[in-house]
Amino acid sequence: MARIIGGYFTSHVPSIGGAIVRGDQQTPYWKPFFDGYPPVREWLAEEKPDVAVCFYNDHGLNFFLDKMPTFAVGAAEVYHNEDEGWGLPVFKSFEGHPALSWHIIEQLVNDEFDITTCQSMLVDHALSIPFELVYPDAPAWPVKLVPIAINTVQFPLPSARRCLALGQAVHRGLESWQGDERIVVIGTGGLSHQLDGERAGFINPDYDRFCMDSLANDPEALVADTTKEIVRKSGSQGVEILNWIAARGALGEGGFREKTRNYHVPISNTAAATMVLEPA
């Protein structure tokens, strides 16, 4: 049977990619952020996952405002990275796991989720940067990918409770999968930030810490607010916490402990965070 080794949660700000390319990891501005990743790398090196199920949000590379699925699951053989307009270099492509993707898709449909299935799919910085952070010297990614995109861009957005339920349905799919892979669940995005409008530059450390404190063993606390209330508390782009919530659902209902945590304000007007949860 497949085994879920735990969850990795991280920010995915485009400027991180620029810092990686420039070699700015040890500069005063970036060091407090990058210092959060050696423990994650050590954990992954010990656990050696074979597959990553990654909850993220697309930034216009696959889906734009005229066609925005609420939930989309990749079922491709390969996922190529492309720059969606930030001027970032193109990172390495990902090998897919179509059989597991289809198994998850069938589970989601059986659980009455109306999803978009993507047999061809590009991935942007929201997915590539989290891998660059934890596998910085890898000539190729050491895991196969199942990408799950959540709409955090175009209203109406899914509720936090619905995203948690999505993750829980994915967990049921992983539980019933007959392979022997070791699976890491990834949630990317946030934390609090707003890039435009009257509240541009808004950051809410209290809400961010509430989210991080609740993630391991009280995910229900994260779904009490409406999506609009989450936007009020976290900023219009901080609603990417929905990706973390879905990923937490995919870990299952058992007890979890925090393996490592890092929180730093700000990078590129964003509250940046890193966490690893593993079964207690």
Coordinates of C-alpha atoms in Angstrom, one line a residue, residues 46-244:
E46 CA 15.3 10.9 5.1
E47 CA 11.8 10.1 3.9
K48 CA 12.6 9.8 0.1
P49 CA 9.1 10.3 -1.3
D50 CA 8.4 8.9 -4.8
V51 CA 5.4 11.0 -5.6
A52 CA 4.3 14.6 -4.7
V53 CA 0.6 15.5 -4.7
C54 CA 0.7 19.3 -5.0
F55 CA -2.2 21.7 -4.3
Y56 CA -1.5 25.1 -5.9
N57 CA -3.1 27.9 -7.9
D58 CA -2.4 28.7 -11.5
H59 CA -1.5 32.3 -12.4
G60 CA -2.9 32.6 -15.9
L61 CA -0.6 30.0 -17.5
N62 CA -3.3 27.4 -18.1
F63 CA -6.5 29.2 -17.0
F64 CA -7.3 32.9 -17.5
L65 CA -10.3 34.9 -16.3
D66 CA -12.5 33.8 -19.2
K67 CA -12.1 30.1 -18.3
M68 CA -11.4 29.5 -14.7
P69 CA -12.1 26.0 -13.3
T70 CA -12.7 25.8 -9.5
F71 CA -10.7 22.6 -9.3
A72 CA -8.4 21.1 -11.9
V73 CA -6.3 17.9 -11.7
G74 CA -3.4 17.1 -14.0
A75 CA -3.3 13.6 -15.6
A76 CA -0.4 14.1 -18.0
E77 CA 2.8 12.1 -18.6
V78 CA 4.9 15.3 -18.2
Y79 CA 4.4 18.8 -17.0
H80 CA 6.6 21.5 -18.5
N81 CA 7.3 24.7 -16.5
E82 CA 6.9 28.1 -18.3
D83 CA 7.1 31.7 -17.2
E84 CA 3.7 33.3 -17.0
G85 CA 5.1 36.8 -17.3
W86 CA 7.5 37.4 -14.4
G87 CA 10.6 37.0 -16.4
L88 CA 11.7 34.0 -14.5
P89 CA 13.9 31.3 -16.1
V90 CA 12.2 28.1 -17.1
F91 CA 12.8 25.4 -14.5
K92 CA 12.9 21.7 -14.9
S93 CA 10.0 19.7 -16.2
F94 CA 8.1 17.2 -14.0
E95 CA 7.4 13.6 -14.7
G96 CA 3.7 12.8 -14.1
H97 CA 2.0 9.8 -12.6
P98 CA -1.1 9.4 -14.9
A99 CA -2.3 6.2 -13.3
L100 CA -2.4 7.8 -9.8
S101 CA -3.9 11.0 -11.2
W102 CA -6.8 9.0 -12.8
H103 CA -7.3 7.1 -9.7
I104 CA -7.7 10.4 -7.7
I105 CA -9.9 11.9 -10.4
E106 CA -12.2 8.9 -10.2
Q107 CA -12.4 9.2 -6.4
L108 CA -13.2 12.9 -6.7
V109 CA -16.0 12.3 -9.2
N110 CA -17.3 9.5 -7.1
D111 CA -17.4 12.0 -4.2
E112 CA -19.4 14.4 -6.4
F113 CA -16.6 16.9 -7.2
D114 CA -17.1 18.4 -10.6
I115 CA -13.5 18.9 -11.7
T116 CA -11.6 19.8 -14.8
T117 CA -9.3 17.0 -16.0
C118 CA -6.1 18.1 -17.8
Q119 CA -4.3 15.6 -19.9
S120 CA -2.0 18.4 -21.0
M121 CA -0.9 21.0 -18.4
L122 CA 1.8 23.6 -17.9
V123 CA 3.0 24.5 -14.4
D124 CA 4.1 28.0 -13.3
H125 CA 6.1 29.4 -10.4
A126 CA 3.5 28.3 -7.8
L127 CA 4.6 24.8 -8.4
S128 CA 8.2 25.0 -9.6
I129 CA 9.6 27.3 -6.9
P130 CA 8.6 25.0 -4.0
F131 CA 10.6 22.2 -5.6
E132 CA 13.6 24.5 -6.4
L133 CA 13.6 25.4 -2.7
V134 CA 13.9 21.8 -1.4
Y135 CA 15.8 20.1 -4.2
P136 CA 18.2 22.9 -5.2
D137 CA 20.9 20.8 -6.8
A138 CA 18.8 18.0 -8.3
P139 CA 19.6 17.4 -12.0
A140 CA 16.0 16.1 -12.3
W141 CA 13.1 16.1 -9.8
P142 CA 13.2 12.9 -7.7
V143 CA 9.4 12.6 -7.5
K144 CA 6.6 12.1 -9.9
L145 CA 3.9 14.8 -9.8
V146 CA 0.1 14.9 -9.4
P147 CA -0.8 18.6 -9.6
I148 CA -4.2 19.9 -8.3
A149 CA -5.0 23.5 -9.1
I150 CA -7.5 25.5 -7.0
N151 CA -9.1 28.8 -8.1
T152 CA -7.9 31.5 -5.8
V153 CA -8.1 34.3 -8.4
Q154 CA -11.6 34.7 -9.9
F155 CA -14.7 35.1 -7.8
P156 CA -16.7 33.1 -6.8
L157 CA -13.9 31.3 -5.0
P158 CA -14.5 27.9 -3.4
S159 CA -15.1 27.9 0.4
A160 CA -12.4 26.8 2.8
R161 CA -14.6 24.0 3.9
R162 CA -15.0 22.8 0.3
C163 CA -11.3 22.9 -0.2
L164 CA -10.8 20.8 3.0
A165 CA -13.4 18.3 1.7
L166 CA -11.5 18.2 -1.6
G167 CA -8.3 17.3 0.2
Q168 CA -10.2 14.7 2.2
A169 CA -11.5 13.1 -1.0
V170 CA -7.9 13.0 -2.4
H171 CA -6.9 11.3 0.9
R172 CA -9.5 8.6 0.3
G173 CA -8.0 8.1 -3.2
L174 CA -4.5 7.8 -1.8
E175 CA -5.7 5.3 0.8
S176 CA -7.3 3.1 -1.8
W177 CA -4.3 3.3 -4.2
Q178 CA -2.7 -0.1 -4.6
G179 CA 0.8 1.1 -5.4
D180 CA 3.7 1.1 -2.9
E181 CA 4.8 4.7 -3.4
R182 CA 5.8 7.0 -0.6
I183 CA 3.8 10.2 -1.1
V184 CA 4.4 13.7 0.1
V185 CA 1.5 16.2 0.1
I186 CA 2.4 19.8 -0.8
G187 CA 0.4 23.0 -0.3
T188 CA 1.8 26.2 -1.8
G189 CA 0.9 29.9 -1.6
G190 CA 0.6 32.8 0.8
L191 CA 0.6 33.6 3.5
S192 CA -1.1 37.0 4.0
H193 CA -0.5 39.5 1.2
Q194 CA -2.2 41.9 -1.1
L195 CA -0.5 43.1 -4.2
D196 CA -2.9 45.9 -5.4
G197 CA -5.8 48.1 -4.5
E198 CA -6.3 50.2 -1.4
R199 CA -4.7 47.6 0.9
A200 CA -1.7 46.9 -1.3
G201 CA 1.1 45.7 1.0
F202 CA -1.3 44.4 3.7
I203 CA 0.1 41.6 5.9
N204 CA -1.6 40.1 9.0
P205 CA 0.9 38.1 11.1
D206 CA -1.7 37.3 13.7
Y207 CA -3.9 35.5 11.2
D208 CA -0.9 33.8 9.6
R209 CA 0.2 32.4 13.0
F210 CA -3.3 31.3 13.7
C211 CA -3.3 29.4 10.4
M212 CA 0.1 27.8 11.2
D213 CA -0.9 26.9 14.7
S214 CA -4.2 25.3 13.6
L215 CA -3.0 23.4 10.6
A216 CA -1.6 20.3 12.3
N217 CA -4.4 19.3 14.7
D218 CA -7.3 21.7 14.3
P219 CA -8.0 22.2 10.6
E220 CA -11.7 22.8 11.3
A221 CA -10.6 26.1 12.8
L222 CA -9.4 27.2 9.4
V223 CA -12.7 26.6 7.7
A224 CA -15.0 28.5 10.0
D225 CA -14.6 31.8 8.0
T226 CA -16.2 32.5 4.6
T227 CA -13.9 33.0 1.7
K228 CA -14.6 36.8 1.8
E229 CA -13.7 36.9 5.5
I230 CA -10.5 35.1 4.7
V231 CA -9.7 37.7 2.1
R232 CA -10.4 40.4 4.7
K233 CA -8.1 38.8 7.2
S234 CA -5.3 37.7 4.8
G235 CA -5.5 40.0 1.8
S236 CA -6.7 39.2 -1.7
Q237 CA -3.8 37.0 -2.6
G238 CA -3.5 35.6 1.0
V239 CA -6.6 33.5 0.1
E240 CA -4.0 31.1 -1.3
I241 CA -4.3 29.6 2.2
L242 CA -7.0 27.5 0.5
N243 CA -4.2 25.4 -1.0
W244 CA -2.7 24.7 2.4

